[in-house]
mmCIF file with all atom_site columns, C-alpha atoms in Angstrom:
data_model
loop_
_atom_site.group_PDB
_atom_site.id
_atom_site.type_symbol
_atom_site.label_atom_id
_atom_site.label_alt_id
_atom_site.label_comp_id
_atom_site.label_asym_id
_atom_site.label_entity_id
_atom_site.label_seq_id
_atom_site.pdbx_PDB_ins_code
_atom_site.Cartn_x
_atom_site.Cartn_y
_atom_site.Cartn_z
_atom_site.occupancy
_atom_site.B_iso_or_equiv
_atom_site.pdbx_formal_charge
_atom_site.auth_seq_id
_atom_site.auth_comp_id
_atom_site.auth_asym_id
_atom_site.auth_atom_id
_atom_site.pdbx_PDB_model_num
ATOM 1   C CA . UNK A 1 1   ? -27.551 -19.767 -5.202  1.00 61.00 ? 1301 UNK A CA 1
ATOM 2   C CA . UNK A 1 2   ? -25.294 -22.802 -3.685  1.00 90.00 ? 1302 UNK A CA 1
ATOM 3   C CA . UNK A 1 3   ? -23.202 -22.508 -6.958  1.00 94.00 ? 1303 UNK A CA 1
ATOM 4   C CA . UNK A 1 4   ? -22.693 -18.831 -6.144  1.00 96.00 ? 1304 UNK A CA 1
ATOM 5   C CA . UNK A 1 5   ? -21.933 -19.258 -2.596  1.00 95.00 ? 1305 UNK A CA 1
ATOM 6   C CA . UNK A 1 6   ? -19.357 -21.852 -3.763  1.00 96.00 ? 1306 UNK A CA 1
ATOM 7   C CA . UNK A 1 7   ? -17.728 -19.686 -6.627  1.00 97.00 ? 1307 UNK A CA 1
ATOM 8   C CA . UNK A 1 8   ? -17.565 -16.937 -4.028  1.00 98.00 ? 1308 UNK A CA 1
ATOM 9   C CA . UNK A 1 9   ? -15.932 -18.889 -1.111  1.00 97.00 ? 1309 UNK A CA 1
ATOM 10  C CA . UNK A 1 10  ? -13.539 -20.101 -3.828  1.00 98.00 ? 1310 UNK A CA 1
ATOM 11  C CA . UNK A 1 11  ? -12.781 -16.551 -5.020  1.00 98.00 ? 1311 UNK A CA 1
ATOM 12  C CA . UNK A 1 12  ? -12.301 -15.390 -1.243  1.00 98.00 ? 1312 UNK A CA 1
ATOM 13  C CA . UNK A 1 13  ? -9.759  -18.413 -0.809  1.00 98.00 ? 1313 UNK A CA 1
ATOM 14  C CA . UNK A 1 14  ? -7.856  -17.412 -3.835  1.00 98.00 ? 1314 UNK A CA 1
ATOM 15  C CA . UNK A 1 15  ? -7.588  -13.826 -2.436  1.00 98.00 ? 1315 UNK A CA 1
ATOM 16  C CA . UNK A 1 16  ? -6.487  -15.013 0.945   1.00 98.00 ? 1316 UNK A CA 1
ATOM 17  C CA . UNK A 1 17  ? -3.993  -17.318 -0.959  1.00 97.00 ? 1317 UNK A CA 1
ATOM 18  C CA . UNK A 1 18  ? -2.725  -14.589 -2.954  1.00 97.00 ? 1318 UNK A CA 1
ATOM 19  C CA . UNK A 1 19  ? -2.228  -12.264 0.035   1.00 97.00 ? 1319 UNK A CA 1
ATOM 20  C CA . UNK A 1 20  ? -0.233  -14.962 1.662   1.00 96.00 ? 1320 UNK A CA 1
ATOM 21  C CA . UNK A 1 21  ? 1.802   -15.485 -1.306  1.00 96.00 ? 1321 UNK A CA 1
ATOM 22  C CA . UNK A 1 22  ? 1.928   -11.867 -2.286  1.00 96.00 ? 1322 UNK A CA 1
ATOM 23  C CA . UNK A 1 23  ? 1.188   -13.229 -5.875  1.00 97.00 ? 1323 UNK A CA 1
ATOM 24  C CA . UNK A 1 24  ? 0.028   -10.205 -7.959  1.00 98.00 ? 1324 UNK A CA 1
ATOM 25  C CA . UNK A 1 25  ? -0.881  -12.645 -11.037 1.00 98.00 ? 1325 UNK A CA 1
ATOM 26  C CA . UNK A 1 26  ? -3.044  -14.678 -8.727  1.00 98.00 ? 1326 UNK A CA 1
ATOM 27  C CA . UNK A 1 27  ? -4.865  -11.278 -7.552  1.00 98.00 ? 1327 UNK A CA 1
ATOM 28  C CA . UNK A 1 28  ? -5.250  -10.008 -11.035 1.00 98.00 ? 1328 UNK A CA 1
ATOM 29  C CA . UNK A 1 29  ? -7.125  -13.173 -12.057 1.00 98.00 ? 1329 UNK A CA 1
ATOM 30  C CA . UNK A 1 30  ? -9.911  -12.343 -9.539  1.00 98.00 ? 1330 UNK A CA 1
ATOM 31  C CA . UNK A 1 31  ? -10.190 -8.510  -9.860  1.00 98.00 ? 1331 UNK A CA 1
ATOM 32  C CA . UNK A 1 32  ? -12.008 -6.949  -12.702 1.00 98.00 ? 1332 UNK A CA 1
ATOM 33  C CA . UNK A 1 33  ? -9.704  -4.678  -14.883 1.00 97.00 ? 1333 UNK A CA 1
ATOM 34  C CA . UNK A 1 34  ? -11.706 -1.541  -13.954 1.00 97.00 ? 1334 UNK A CA 1
ATOM 35  C CA . UNK A 1 35  ? -11.590 -2.141  -10.097 1.00 98.00 ? 1335 UNK A CA 1
ATOM 36  C CA . UNK A 1 36  ? -9.639  -0.198  -7.564  1.00 98.00 ? 1336 UNK A CA 1
ATOM 37  C CA . UNK A 1 37  ? -8.690  -0.521  -3.709  1.00 98.00 ? 1337 UNK A CA 1
ATOM 38  C CA . UNK A 1 38  ? -10.053 2.140   -1.439  1.00 97.00 ? 1338 UNK A CA 1
ATOM 39  C CA . UNK A 1 39  ? -8.594  3.077   2.062   1.00 96.00 ? 1339 UNK A CA 1
ATOM 40  C CA . UNK A 1 40  ? -8.177  5.563   4.823   1.00 93.00 ? 1340 UNK A CA 1
ATOM 41  C CA . UNK A 1 41  ? -4.352  6.195   4.875   1.00 86.00 ? 1341 UNK A CA 1
ATOM 42  C CA . UNK A 1 42  ? -2.560  6.675   8.128   1.00 84.00 ? 1342 UNK A CA 1
ATOM 43  C CA . UNK A 1 43  ? -2.705  10.406  7.468   1.00 91.00 ? 1343 UNK A CA 1
ATOM 44  C CA . UNK A 1 44  ? -6.663  10.077  7.744   1.00 91.00 ? 1344 UNK A CA 1
ATOM 45  C CA . UNK A 1 45  ? -6.980  10.907  3.989   1.00 95.00 ? 1345 UNK A CA 1
ATOM 46  C CA . UNK A 1 46  ? -9.241  8.480   1.690   1.00 96.00 ? 1346 UNK A CA 1
ATOM 47  C CA . UNK A 1 47  ? -7.138  7.081   -1.319  1.00 95.00 ? 1347 UNK A CA 1
ATOM 48  C CA . UNK A 1 48  ? -8.315  5.371   -4.305  1.00 97.00 ? 1348 UNK A CA 1
ATOM 49  C CA . UNK A 1 49  ? -5.765  3.285   -6.055  1.00 97.00 ? 1349 UNK A CA 1
ATOM 50  C CA . UNK A 1 50  ? -6.492  1.692   -9.538  1.00 98.00 ? 1350 UNK A CA 1
ATOM 51  C CA . UNK A 1 51  ? -6.108  -2.060  -9.349  1.00 98.00 ? 1351 UNK A CA 1
ATOM 52  C CA . UNK A 1 52  ? -3.097  -1.779  -11.966 1.00 97.00 ? 1352 UNK A CA 1
ATOM 53  C CA . UNK A 1 53  ? -1.294  0.568   -9.790  1.00 98.00 ? 1353 UNK A CA 1
ATOM 54  C CA . UNK A 1 54  ? -2.081  -1.445  -6.665  1.00 97.00 ? 1354 UNK A CA 1
ATOM 55  C CA . UNK A 1 55  ? -0.902  -4.761  -8.253  1.00 98.00 ? 1355 UNK A CA 1
ATOM 56  C CA . UNK A 1 56  ? 2.468   -3.187  -9.061  1.00 97.00 ? 1356 UNK A CA 1
ATOM 57  C CA . UNK A 1 57  ? 2.827   -2.353  -5.548  1.00 96.00 ? 1357 UNK A CA 1
ATOM 58  C CA . UNK A 1 58  ? 1.806   -5.993  -4.671  1.00 96.00 ? 1358 UNK A CA 1
ATOM 59  C CA . UNK A 1 59  ? 4.876   -7.321  -6.837  1.00 96.00 ? 1359 UNK A CA 1
ATOM 60  C CA . UNK A 1 60  ? 7.199   -5.242  -4.519  1.00 95.00 ? 1360 UNK A CA 1
ATOM 61  C CA . UNK A 1 61  ? 6.032   -6.604  -1.248  1.00 92.00 ? 1361 UNK A CA 1
ATOM 62  C CA . UNK A 1 62  ? 7.805   -9.439  0.542   1.00 91.00 ? 1362 UNK A CA 1
ATOM 63  C CA . UNK A 1 63  ? 5.257   -12.362 1.380   1.00 93.00 ? 1363 UNK A CA 1
ATOM 64  C CA . UNK A 1 64  ? 4.005   -13.686 4.512   1.00 93.00 ? 1364 UNK A CA 1
ATOM 65  C CA . UNK A 1 65  ? 4.956   -16.993 3.153   1.00 94.00 ? 1365 UNK A CA 1
ATOM 66  C CA . UNK A 1 66  ? 8.322   -15.990 2.313   1.00 92.00 ? 1366 UNK A CA 1
ATOM 67  C CA . UNK A 1 67  ? 8.819   -14.814 5.775   1.00 91.00 ? 1367 UNK A CA 1
ATOM 68  C CA . UNK A 1 68  ? 7.627   -18.065 7.365   1.00 91.00 ? 1368 UNK A CA 1
ATOM 69  C CA . UNK A 1 69  ? 4.764   -16.310 9.041   1.00 90.00 ? 1369 UNK A CA 1
ATOM 70  C CA . UNK A 1 70  ? 1.597   -18.320 9.984   1.00 90.00 ? 1370 UNK A CA 1
ATOM 71  C CA . UNK A 1 71  ? -1.421  -17.698 8.156   1.00 92.00 ? 1371 UNK A CA 1
ATOM 72  C CA . UNK A 1 72  ? -4.057  -15.966 10.230  1.00 90.00 ? 1372 UNK A CA 1
ATOM 73  C CA . UNK A 1 73  ? -7.009  -15.416 7.698   1.00 96.00 ? 1373 UNK A CA 1
ATOM 74  C CA . UNK A 1 74  ? -10.568 -15.999 7.632   1.00 96.00 ? 1374 UNK A CA 1
ATOM 75  C CA . UNK A 1 75  ? -13.863 -15.617 5.756   1.00 98.00 ? 1375 UNK A CA 1
ATOM 76  C CA . UNK A 1 76  ? -16.219 -13.668 7.837   1.00 98.00 ? 1376 UNK A CA 1
ATOM 77  C CA . UNK A 1 77  ? -19.322 -13.345 5.360   1.00 98.00 ? 1377 UNK A CA 1
ATOM 78  C CA . UNK A 1 78  ? -20.556 -13.791 2.116   1.00 97.00 ? 1378 UNK A CA 1
ATOM 79  C CA . UNK A 1 79  ? -23.731 -11.991 1.230   1.00 97.00 ? 1379 UNK A CA 1
ATOM 80  C CA . UNK A 1 80  ? -25.253 -12.320 -2.375  1.00 97.00 ? 1380 UNK A CA 1
ATOM 81  C CA . UNK A 1 81  ? -28.071 -10.443 -4.057  1.00 96.00 ? 1381 UNK A CA 1
ATOM 82  C CA . UNK A 1 82  ? -28.378 -11.514 -7.575  1.00 95.00 ? 1382 UNK A CA 1
ATOM 83  C CA . UNK A 1 83  ? -25.357 -10.658 -9.720  1.00 97.00 ? 1383 UNK A CA 1
ATOM 84  C CA . UNK A 1 84  ? -24.014 -8.719  -6.799  1.00 98.00 ? 1384 UNK A CA 1
ATOM 85  C CA . UNK A 1 85  ? -21.924 -9.924  -3.675  1.00 98.00 ? 1385 UNK A CA 1
ATOM 86  C CA . UNK A 1 86  ? -20.021 -8.660  -0.701  1.00 98.00 ? 1386 UNK A CA 1
ATOM 87  C CA . UNK A 1 87  ? -17.064 -10.635 1.029   1.00 98.00 ? 1387 UNK A CA 1
ATOM 88  C CA . UNK A 1 88  ? -16.132 -9.542  4.471   1.00 98.00 ? 1388 UNK A CA 1
ATOM 89  C CA . UNK A 1 89  ? -12.316 -11.030 5.091   1.00 98.00 ? 1389 UNK A CA 1
ATOM 90  C CA . UNK A 1 90  ? -9.903  -10.710 7.877   1.00 97.00 ? 1390 UNK A CA 1
ATOM 91  C CA . UNK A 1 91  ? -6.224  -11.293 7.413   1.00 96.00 ? 1391 UNK A CA 1
ATOM 92  C CA . UNK A 1 92  ? -2.639  -10.638 8.853   1.00 91.00 ? 1392 UNK A CA 1
ATOM 93  C CA . UNK A 1 93  ? 0.089   -9.243  6.960   1.00 87.00 ? 1393 UNK A CA 1
ATOM 94  C CA . UNK A 1 94  ? 2.594   -8.778  9.614   1.00 82.00 ? 1394 UNK A CA 1
ATOM 95  C CA . UNK A 1 95  ? 2.652   -6.417  11.541  1.00 86.00 ? 1395 UNK A CA 1
ATOM 96  C CA . UNK A 1 96  ? -0.729  -5.213  10.334  1.00 89.00 ? 1396 UNK A CA 1
ATOM 97  C CA . UNK A 1 97  ? -4.191  -6.699  10.583  1.00 92.00 ? 1397 UNK A CA 1
ATOM 98  C CA . UNK A 1 98  ? -6.673  -6.237  7.712   1.00 95.00 ? 1398 UNK A CA 1
ATOM 99  C CA . UNK A 1 99  ? -10.210 -6.146  7.312   1.00 97.00 ? 1399 UNK A CA 1
ATOM 100 C CA . UNK A 1 100 ? -11.214 -6.336  3.495   1.00 98.00 ? 1400 UNK A CA 1
ATOM 101 C CA . UNK A 1 101 ? -14.587 -5.868  1.990   1.00 98.00 ? 1401 UNK A CA 1
ATOM 102 C CA . UNK A 1 102 ? -14.801 -6.866  -1.644  1.00 98.00 ? 1402 UNK A CA 1
ATOM 103 C CA . UNK A 1 103 ? -17.704 -5.925  -3.681  1.00 98.00 ? 1403 UNK A CA 1
ATOM 104 C CA . UNK A 1 104 ? -18.185 -8.358  -6.267  1.00 98.00 ? 1404 UNK A CA 1
ATOM 105 C CA . UNK A 1 105 ? -20.154 -8.602  -9.588  1.00 98.00 ? 1405 UNK A CA 1
ATOM 106 C CA . UNK A 1 106 ? -21.006 -11.649 -11.677 1.00 97.00 ? 1406 UNK A CA 1
ATOM 107 C CA . UNK A 1 107 ? -19.688 -10.628 -15.071 1.00 94.00 ? 1407 UNK A CA 1
ATOM 108 C CA . UNK A 1 108 ? -20.304 -12.920 -18.078 1.00 94.00 ? 1408 UNK A CA 1
ATOM 109 C CA . UNK A 1 109 ? -21.094 -15.902 -15.652 1.00 95.00 ? 1409 UNK A CA 1
ATOM 110 C CA . UNK A 1 110 ? -17.783 -15.316 -13.554 1.00 97.00 ? 1410 UNK A CA 1
ATOM 111 C CA . UNK A 1 111 ? -17.433 -13.500 -10.152 1.00 98.00 ? 1411 UNK A CA 1
ATOM 112 C CA . UNK A 1 112 ? -14.775 -10.970 -10.048 1.00 98.00 ? 1412 UNK A CA 1
ATOM 113 C CA . UNK A 1 113 ? -14.002 -8.312  -7.443  1.00 98.00 ? 1413 UNK A CA 1
ATOM 114 C CA . UNK A 1 114 ? -15.072 -4.901  -8.445  1.00 98.00 ? 1414 UNK A CA 1
ATOM 115 C CA . UNK A 1 115 ? -13.957 -2.737  -5.406  1.00 98.00 ? 1415 UNK A CA 1
ATOM 116 C CA . UNK A 1 116 ? -11.726 -3.522  -2.545  1.00 98.00 ? 1416 UNK A CA 1
ATOM 117 C CA . UNK A 1 117 ? -12.329 -1.367  0.474   1.00 98.00 ? 1417 UNK A CA 1
ATOM 118 C CA . UNK A 1 118 ? -9.878  -1.992  3.361   1.00 96.00 ? 1418 UNK A CA 1
ATOM 119 C CA . UNK A 1 119 ? -8.846  -0.988  6.779   1.00 94.00 ? 1419 UNK A CA 1
ATOM 120 C CA . UNK A 1 120 ? -5.862  -1.907  8.876   1.00 90.00 ? 1420 UNK A CA 1
ATOM 121 C CA . UNK A 1 121 ? -4.333  -1.674  12.392  1.00 87.00 ? 1421 UNK A CA 1
ATOM 122 C CA . UNK A 1 122 ? -1.176  -2.492  14.086  1.00 85.00 ? 1422 UNK A CA 1
#
């Protein structure tokens, strides 16, 4: 269990670093290829975006690091049950504040994000 917690903490830190740097390749390294991103849009509708589409959009975003913005991110919780884990993270990509819930699965001995569900506010 200690090994899983360390691995998941490392995955969460890679995720937060990827968001700060807007590094799509680094993000891709921790997402399972069949994963997707789910959110309620500003219009109130739920959208589910395949990870490849989401990563393509990330490639066109300006990184908070490039903008000289201070990092504001944290790991709020890690909950592990066998080969299933749920990570709750908070981060800021100005001007929005995000809460991301990452459902993770241990696939062939490696933790991968299977589903990202997110919300944000200004």
